[in-house]
Short mmCIF file of C-alpha atoms in Angstrom, two decimals:
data_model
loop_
_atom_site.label_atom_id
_atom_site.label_comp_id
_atom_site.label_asym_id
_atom_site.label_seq_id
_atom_site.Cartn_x
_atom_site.Cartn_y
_atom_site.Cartn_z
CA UNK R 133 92.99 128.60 87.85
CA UNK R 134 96.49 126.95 88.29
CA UNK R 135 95.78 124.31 90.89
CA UNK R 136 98.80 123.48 93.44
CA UNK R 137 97.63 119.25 93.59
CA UNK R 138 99.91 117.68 96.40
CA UNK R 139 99.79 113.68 96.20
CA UNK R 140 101.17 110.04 97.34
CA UNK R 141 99.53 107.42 95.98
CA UNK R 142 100.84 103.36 96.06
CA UNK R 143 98.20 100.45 95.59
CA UNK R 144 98.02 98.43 98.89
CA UNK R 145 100.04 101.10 101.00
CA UNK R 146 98.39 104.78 100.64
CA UNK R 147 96.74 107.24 98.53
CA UNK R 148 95.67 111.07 99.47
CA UNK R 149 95.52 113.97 97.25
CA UNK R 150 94.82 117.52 98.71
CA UNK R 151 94.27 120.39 96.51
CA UNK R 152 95.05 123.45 98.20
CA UNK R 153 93.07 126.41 96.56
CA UNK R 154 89.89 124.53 96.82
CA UNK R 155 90.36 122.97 100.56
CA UNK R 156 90.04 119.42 99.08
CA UNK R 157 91.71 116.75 100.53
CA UNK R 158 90.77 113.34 98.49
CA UNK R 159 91.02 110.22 100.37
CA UNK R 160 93.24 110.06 103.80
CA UNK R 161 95.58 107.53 103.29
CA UNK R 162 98.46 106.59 105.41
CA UNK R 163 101.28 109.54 106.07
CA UNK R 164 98.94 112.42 104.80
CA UNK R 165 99.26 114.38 107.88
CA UNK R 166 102.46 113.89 108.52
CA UNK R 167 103.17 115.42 104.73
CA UNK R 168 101.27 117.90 104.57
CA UNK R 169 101.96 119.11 108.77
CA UNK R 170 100.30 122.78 109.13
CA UNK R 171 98.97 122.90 105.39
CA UNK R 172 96.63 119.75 106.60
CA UNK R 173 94.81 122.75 108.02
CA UNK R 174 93.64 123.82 105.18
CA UNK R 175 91.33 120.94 104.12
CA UNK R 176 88.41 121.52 105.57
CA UNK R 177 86.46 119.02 102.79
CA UNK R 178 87.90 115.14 102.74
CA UNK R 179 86.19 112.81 100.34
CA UNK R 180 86.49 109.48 100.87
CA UNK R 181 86.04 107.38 97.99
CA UNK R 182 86.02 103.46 99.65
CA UNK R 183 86.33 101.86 102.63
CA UNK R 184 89.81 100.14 102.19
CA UNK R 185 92.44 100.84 104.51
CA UNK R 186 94.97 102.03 102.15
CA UNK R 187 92.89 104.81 101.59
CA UNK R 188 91.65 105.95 105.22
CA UNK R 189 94.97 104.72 107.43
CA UNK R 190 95.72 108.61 107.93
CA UNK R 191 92.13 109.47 108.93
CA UNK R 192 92.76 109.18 112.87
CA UNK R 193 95.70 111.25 113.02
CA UNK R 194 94.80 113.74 110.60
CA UNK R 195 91.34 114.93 112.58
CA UNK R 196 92.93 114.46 115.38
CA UNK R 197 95.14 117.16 114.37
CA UNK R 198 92.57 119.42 112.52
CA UNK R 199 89.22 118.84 114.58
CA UNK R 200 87.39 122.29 115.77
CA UNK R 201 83.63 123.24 115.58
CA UNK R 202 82.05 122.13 111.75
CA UNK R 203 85.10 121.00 110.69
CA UNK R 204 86.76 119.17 108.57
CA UNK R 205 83.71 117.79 107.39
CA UNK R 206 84.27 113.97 106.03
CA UNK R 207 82.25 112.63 103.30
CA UNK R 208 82.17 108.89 102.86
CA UNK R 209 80.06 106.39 100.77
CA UNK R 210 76.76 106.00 102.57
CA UNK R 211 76.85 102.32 102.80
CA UNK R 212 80.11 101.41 104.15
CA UNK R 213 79.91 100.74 107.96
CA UNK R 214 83.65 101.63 108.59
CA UNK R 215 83.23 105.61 108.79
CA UNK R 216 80.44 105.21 111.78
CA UNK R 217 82.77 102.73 113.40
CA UNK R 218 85.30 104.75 113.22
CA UNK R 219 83.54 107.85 114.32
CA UNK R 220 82.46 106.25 117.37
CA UNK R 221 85.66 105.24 118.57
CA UNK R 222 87.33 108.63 117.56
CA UNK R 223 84.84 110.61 119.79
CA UNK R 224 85.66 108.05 122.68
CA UNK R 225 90.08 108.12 122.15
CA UNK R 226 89.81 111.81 121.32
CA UNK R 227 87.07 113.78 122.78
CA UNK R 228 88.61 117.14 121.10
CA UNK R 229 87.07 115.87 117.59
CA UNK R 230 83.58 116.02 118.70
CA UNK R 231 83.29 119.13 116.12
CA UNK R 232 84.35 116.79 113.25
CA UNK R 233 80.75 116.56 110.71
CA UNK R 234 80.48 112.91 109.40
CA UNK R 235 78.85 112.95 106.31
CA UNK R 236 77.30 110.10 104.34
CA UNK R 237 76.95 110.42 100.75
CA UNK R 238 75.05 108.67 98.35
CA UNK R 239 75.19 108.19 94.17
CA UNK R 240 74.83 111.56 92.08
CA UNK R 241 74.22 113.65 95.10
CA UNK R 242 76.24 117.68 95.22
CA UNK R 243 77.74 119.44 98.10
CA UNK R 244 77.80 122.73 97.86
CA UNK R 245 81.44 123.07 99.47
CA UNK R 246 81.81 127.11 98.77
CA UNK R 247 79.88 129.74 96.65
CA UNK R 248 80.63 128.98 93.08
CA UNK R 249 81.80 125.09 93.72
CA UNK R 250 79.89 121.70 94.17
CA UNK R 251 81.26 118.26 94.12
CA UNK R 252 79.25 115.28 92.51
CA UNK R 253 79.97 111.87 94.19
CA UNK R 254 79.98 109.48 91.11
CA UNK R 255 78.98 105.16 91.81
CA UNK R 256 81.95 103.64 90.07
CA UNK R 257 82.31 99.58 90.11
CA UNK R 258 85.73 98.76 92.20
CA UNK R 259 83.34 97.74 95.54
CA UNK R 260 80.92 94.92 93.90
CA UNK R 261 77.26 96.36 95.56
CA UNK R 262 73.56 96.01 94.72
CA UNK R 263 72.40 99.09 92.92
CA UNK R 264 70.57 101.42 95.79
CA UNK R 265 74.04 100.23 98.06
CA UNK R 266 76.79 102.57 97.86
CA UNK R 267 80.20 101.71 98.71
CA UNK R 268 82.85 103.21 96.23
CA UNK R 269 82.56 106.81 94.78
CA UNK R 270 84.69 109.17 92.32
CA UNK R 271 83.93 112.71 92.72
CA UNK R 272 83.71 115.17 90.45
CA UNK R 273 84.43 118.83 91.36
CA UNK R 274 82.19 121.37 89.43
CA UNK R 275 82.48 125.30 89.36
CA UNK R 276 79.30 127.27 88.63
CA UNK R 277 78.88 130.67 87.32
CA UNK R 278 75.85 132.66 86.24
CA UNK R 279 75.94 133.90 82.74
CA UNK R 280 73.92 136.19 80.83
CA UNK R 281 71.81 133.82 78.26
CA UNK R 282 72.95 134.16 75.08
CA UNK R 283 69.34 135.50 73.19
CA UNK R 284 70.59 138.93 75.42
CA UNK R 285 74.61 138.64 74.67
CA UNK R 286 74.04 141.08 71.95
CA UNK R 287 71.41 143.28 73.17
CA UNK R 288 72.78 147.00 74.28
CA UNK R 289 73.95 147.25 77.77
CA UNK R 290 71.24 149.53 78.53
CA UNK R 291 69.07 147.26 76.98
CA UNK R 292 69.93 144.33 79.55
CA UNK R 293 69.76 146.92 82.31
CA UNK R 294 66.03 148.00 81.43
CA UNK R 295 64.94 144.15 80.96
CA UNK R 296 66.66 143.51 84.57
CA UNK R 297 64.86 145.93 86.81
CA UNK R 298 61.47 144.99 84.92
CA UNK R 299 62.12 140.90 85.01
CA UNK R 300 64.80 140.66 87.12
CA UNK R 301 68.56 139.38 87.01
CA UNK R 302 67.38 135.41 87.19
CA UNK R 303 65.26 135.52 84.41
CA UNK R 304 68.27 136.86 82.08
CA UNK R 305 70.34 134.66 83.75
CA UNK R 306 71.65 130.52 83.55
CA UNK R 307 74.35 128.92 85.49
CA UNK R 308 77.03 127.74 84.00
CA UNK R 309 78.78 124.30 85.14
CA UNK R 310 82.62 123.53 84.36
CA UNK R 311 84.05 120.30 85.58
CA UNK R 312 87.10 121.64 86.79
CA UNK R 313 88.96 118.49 88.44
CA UNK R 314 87.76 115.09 88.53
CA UNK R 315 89.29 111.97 90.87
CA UNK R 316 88.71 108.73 90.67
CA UNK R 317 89.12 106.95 92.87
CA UNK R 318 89.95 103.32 92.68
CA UNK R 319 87.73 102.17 89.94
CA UNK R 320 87.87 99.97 86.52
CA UNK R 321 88.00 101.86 83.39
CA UNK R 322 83.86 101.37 82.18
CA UNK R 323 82.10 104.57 81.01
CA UNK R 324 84.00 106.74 79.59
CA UNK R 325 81.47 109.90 79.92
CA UNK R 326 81.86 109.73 83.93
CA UNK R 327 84.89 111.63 83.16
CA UNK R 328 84.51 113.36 79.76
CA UNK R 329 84.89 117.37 79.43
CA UNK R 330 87.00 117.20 82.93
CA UNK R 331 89.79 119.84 83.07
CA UNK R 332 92.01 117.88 85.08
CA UNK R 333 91.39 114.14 85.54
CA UNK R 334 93.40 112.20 88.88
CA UNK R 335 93.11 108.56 87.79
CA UNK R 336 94.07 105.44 89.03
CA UNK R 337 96.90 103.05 87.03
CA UNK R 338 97.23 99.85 88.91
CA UNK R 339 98.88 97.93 86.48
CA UNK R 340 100.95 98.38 83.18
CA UNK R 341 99.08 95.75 81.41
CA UNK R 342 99.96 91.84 80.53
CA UNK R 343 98.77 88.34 81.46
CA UNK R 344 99.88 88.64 85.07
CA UNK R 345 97.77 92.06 85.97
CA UNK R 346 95.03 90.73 83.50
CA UNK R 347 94.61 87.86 85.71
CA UNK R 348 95.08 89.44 89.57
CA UNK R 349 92.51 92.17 88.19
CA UNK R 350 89.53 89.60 87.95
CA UNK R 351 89.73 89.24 91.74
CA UNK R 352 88.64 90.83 94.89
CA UNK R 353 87.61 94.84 93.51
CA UNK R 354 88.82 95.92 90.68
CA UNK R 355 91.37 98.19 89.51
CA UNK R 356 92.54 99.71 86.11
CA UNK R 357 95.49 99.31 83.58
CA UNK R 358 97.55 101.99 81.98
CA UNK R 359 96.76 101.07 78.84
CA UNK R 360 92.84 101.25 79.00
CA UNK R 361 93.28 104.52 80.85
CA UNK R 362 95.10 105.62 78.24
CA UNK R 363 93.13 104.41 75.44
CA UNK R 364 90.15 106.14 77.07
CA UNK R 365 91.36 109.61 77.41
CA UNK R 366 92.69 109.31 73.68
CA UNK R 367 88.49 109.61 72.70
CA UNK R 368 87.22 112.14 75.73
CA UNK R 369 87.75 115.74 76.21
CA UNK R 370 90.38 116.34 79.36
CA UNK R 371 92.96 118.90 79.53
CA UNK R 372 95.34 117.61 81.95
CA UNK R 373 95.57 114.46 83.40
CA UNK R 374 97.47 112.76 86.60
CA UNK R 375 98.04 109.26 87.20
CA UNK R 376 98.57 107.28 90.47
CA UNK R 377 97.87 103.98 92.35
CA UNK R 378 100.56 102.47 90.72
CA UNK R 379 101.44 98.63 92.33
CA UNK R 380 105.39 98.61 93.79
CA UNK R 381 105.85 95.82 91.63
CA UNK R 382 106.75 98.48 88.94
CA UNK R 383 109.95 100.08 89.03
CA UNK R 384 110.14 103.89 88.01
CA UNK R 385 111.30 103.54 84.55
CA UNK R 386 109.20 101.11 83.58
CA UNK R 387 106.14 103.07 84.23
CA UNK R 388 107.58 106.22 82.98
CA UNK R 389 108.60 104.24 79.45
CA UNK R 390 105.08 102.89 79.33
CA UNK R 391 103.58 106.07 79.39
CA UNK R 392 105.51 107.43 77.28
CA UNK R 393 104.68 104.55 74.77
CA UNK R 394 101.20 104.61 75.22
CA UNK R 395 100.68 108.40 74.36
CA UNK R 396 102.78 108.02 71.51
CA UNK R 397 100.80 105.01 70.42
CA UNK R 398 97.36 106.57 70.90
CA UNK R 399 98.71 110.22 70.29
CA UNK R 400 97.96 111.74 73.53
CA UNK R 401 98.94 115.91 73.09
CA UNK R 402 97.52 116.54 76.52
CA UNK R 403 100.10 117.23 79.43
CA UNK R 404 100.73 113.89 81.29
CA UNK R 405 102.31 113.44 85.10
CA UNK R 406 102.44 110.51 87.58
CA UNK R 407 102.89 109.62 91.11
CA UNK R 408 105.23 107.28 91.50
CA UNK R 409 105.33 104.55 93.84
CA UNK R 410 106.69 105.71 97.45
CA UNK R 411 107.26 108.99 96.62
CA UNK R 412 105.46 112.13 97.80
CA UNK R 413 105.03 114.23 94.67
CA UNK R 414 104.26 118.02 95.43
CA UNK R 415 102.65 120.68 93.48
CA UNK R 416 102.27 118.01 90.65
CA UNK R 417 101.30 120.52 88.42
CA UNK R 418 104.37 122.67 88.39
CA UNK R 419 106.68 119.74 87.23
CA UNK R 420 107.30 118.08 83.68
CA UNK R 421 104.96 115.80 82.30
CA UNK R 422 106.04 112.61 81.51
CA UNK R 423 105.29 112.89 78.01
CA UNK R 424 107.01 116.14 76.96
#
C-alpha cells in the first residue's frame, strides 16, 4: 500500500504526522488542524508520543473540531500527568468533546485500531523515567494477516479443504505480522532492532552533527543526529525512510547536502525524504527523495 504521509515537523515549534489511509494522526503539534481543515476528520487514532508542548500545542483545537461519540480516541504515555490535565479542562471549555476516549498507554502494549492493524507503543529514552514509569513512546504500526502454514502450502487444494472442515481453519492457520510504518518519536538513536524490518521508518534528525549539537544534546531529553540516524539504517532492514525534527538553526541546503553526504558515505540505496524546517510537506511520499 502507497501511503499518502502528510507532515510538519520543527524541534521546539511543532511536529504532527497524519497518515490518511490508516486514520493515524501521530503527535498534535501546533497548526495541525489548521493544515489539514476537513481531512483532520479523518483521524480518528492520535498517538501521542511525549508530553512536550511542541508536540501537543494543536491538541485543543483539533478535538475541538473533531469530537463526536468514541472518537478520536487519544493515546498518550501512561505516566505523564499532562493528558488528564488537559482532559479535564477540555470537558469544562468545551462540553461538545465529552465523546473524546482518553487513552493511557503503557510499554509494549497493542491497540487493535481496525481488523488487520495494531500499533505497538515502544519505551524509547528522550523522557529520563524509572523503568515501570512511562513517559515517551515510538509506535510501531503492524498489519496482520492469516496465512496458510507452510507444512500445507503444497498440499492439493482439496487436500486443505478436507483437513479444514475436520480440524478447522485455525489449526491450518498463523498470523502473519508486517511492520508496515514505524515513528519515532523524539528519541536518541540506542537499539537499533526497535526499528529493524520497518517498511517505512518517520525518524527524528535534530541536529546535523558537530561539537555544538554534541554538547546541547547531553542536556534536558535527548534528541538524535543525522549522522547516527543514518549510520543506523545503513545496518537494519527499512524500505523507505522520512526524516524530521530538524532544529531552525539549519538552513535548507545544509540539511539537504548533509543527507546527501551521509548516504553516499554509508551507501544508503533506500529512498530518502525530509521535512524541512517551517514547511508543511504533503503527501511526502509522492515527492523526490533527497538522495536520488
Amino acid at each position: 500500500m502507497k501511503f499518502n504521509i502528510s507532515g510538519y515537523s520543527t524541534a521546539l515549534f511543532s511536529t504532527w504526522y497524519f497518515v490518511e489511509e490508516l486514520g493515524i494522526l501521530f503527535d498534535a503539534g501546533d497548526g495541525v488542524a489548521s493544515a489539514l481543515l476537513q481531512k483532520a476528520r479523518k483521524a480518528d487514532h492520535v498517538f501521542i508520543s511525549h508530553a512536550d508542548r511542541d508536540h501537543l500545542g494543536g491538541l485543543l483545537q483539533f478535538n475541538q473540531l473533531n469530537a463526536r461519540d468514541g472518537y478520536p480516541i487519544l493515546h498518550y504515555p501512561a505516566h505523564c500527568g499532562s493528558f488528564p490535565a488537559i482532559e479535564e479542562f477540555t470537558k469544562k471549555f468545551d462540553p461538545h468533546v465529552k465523546g473524546t476516549v482518553w487513552k493511557p498507554v503503557i510499554e509494549d502494549e497493542e491497540i487493535q485500531i481496525a481488523d488487520h492493524l495494531i500499533v505497538k507503543a515502544i519505551r524509547n529514552e528522550h523522557v529520563k523515567a524509572d523503568k515501570g514509569i512511562h513517559k515517551s513512546f515510538s509506535y510501531k504500526v503492524y498489519q496482520t494477516k492469516t496465512k496458510l502454514k507452510s507444512e500445507y502450502a503444497s498440499l492439493p487444494q482439496e487436500k486443505i479443504k478436507q483437513l479444514i472442515s475436520e480440524a478447522g481453519r485455525e489449526a491450518l492457520s498463523e498470523i502473519v505480522r508486517t511492520n508496515i510504518l514505524t515513528y519515532s518519536g523524539d528519541t536518541p538513536v540506542d537499539d537499533y532492532s526497535k526499528w529493524d524490518n520497518s517498511k517505512i521508518l518517520i525518524h527524528e534528525a535534530t541536529f546535523l552533527g558537530g561539537k555544538d549539537d554534541d554538547r546541547i544534546n547531553k542536556h534536558g531529553n535527548k534528541h538524535s543526529n543525522l549522522d547516527e540516524v543514518i549510520k543506523m539504517v545503513s545496518e537494519i532492514n527499512i524500505e523507505t525512510l522520512i526524516l524530521g525534527h530538524f532544529s531552525s538553526r539549519y538552513s535548507n541546503e545544509q540539511i539537504d547536502e548533509q543527507i546527501k553526504k551521509l548516504c553516499k558515505e554509508y551507501s544508503i540505496k533506500i529512498p530518502v525524504y525530509r521535512v524541512l524546517p517551517g514547511q508543511i510537506h504533503r503527501d511526502i511520499l509522492r515527492g523526490q527523495p533527497v538522495n536520488q
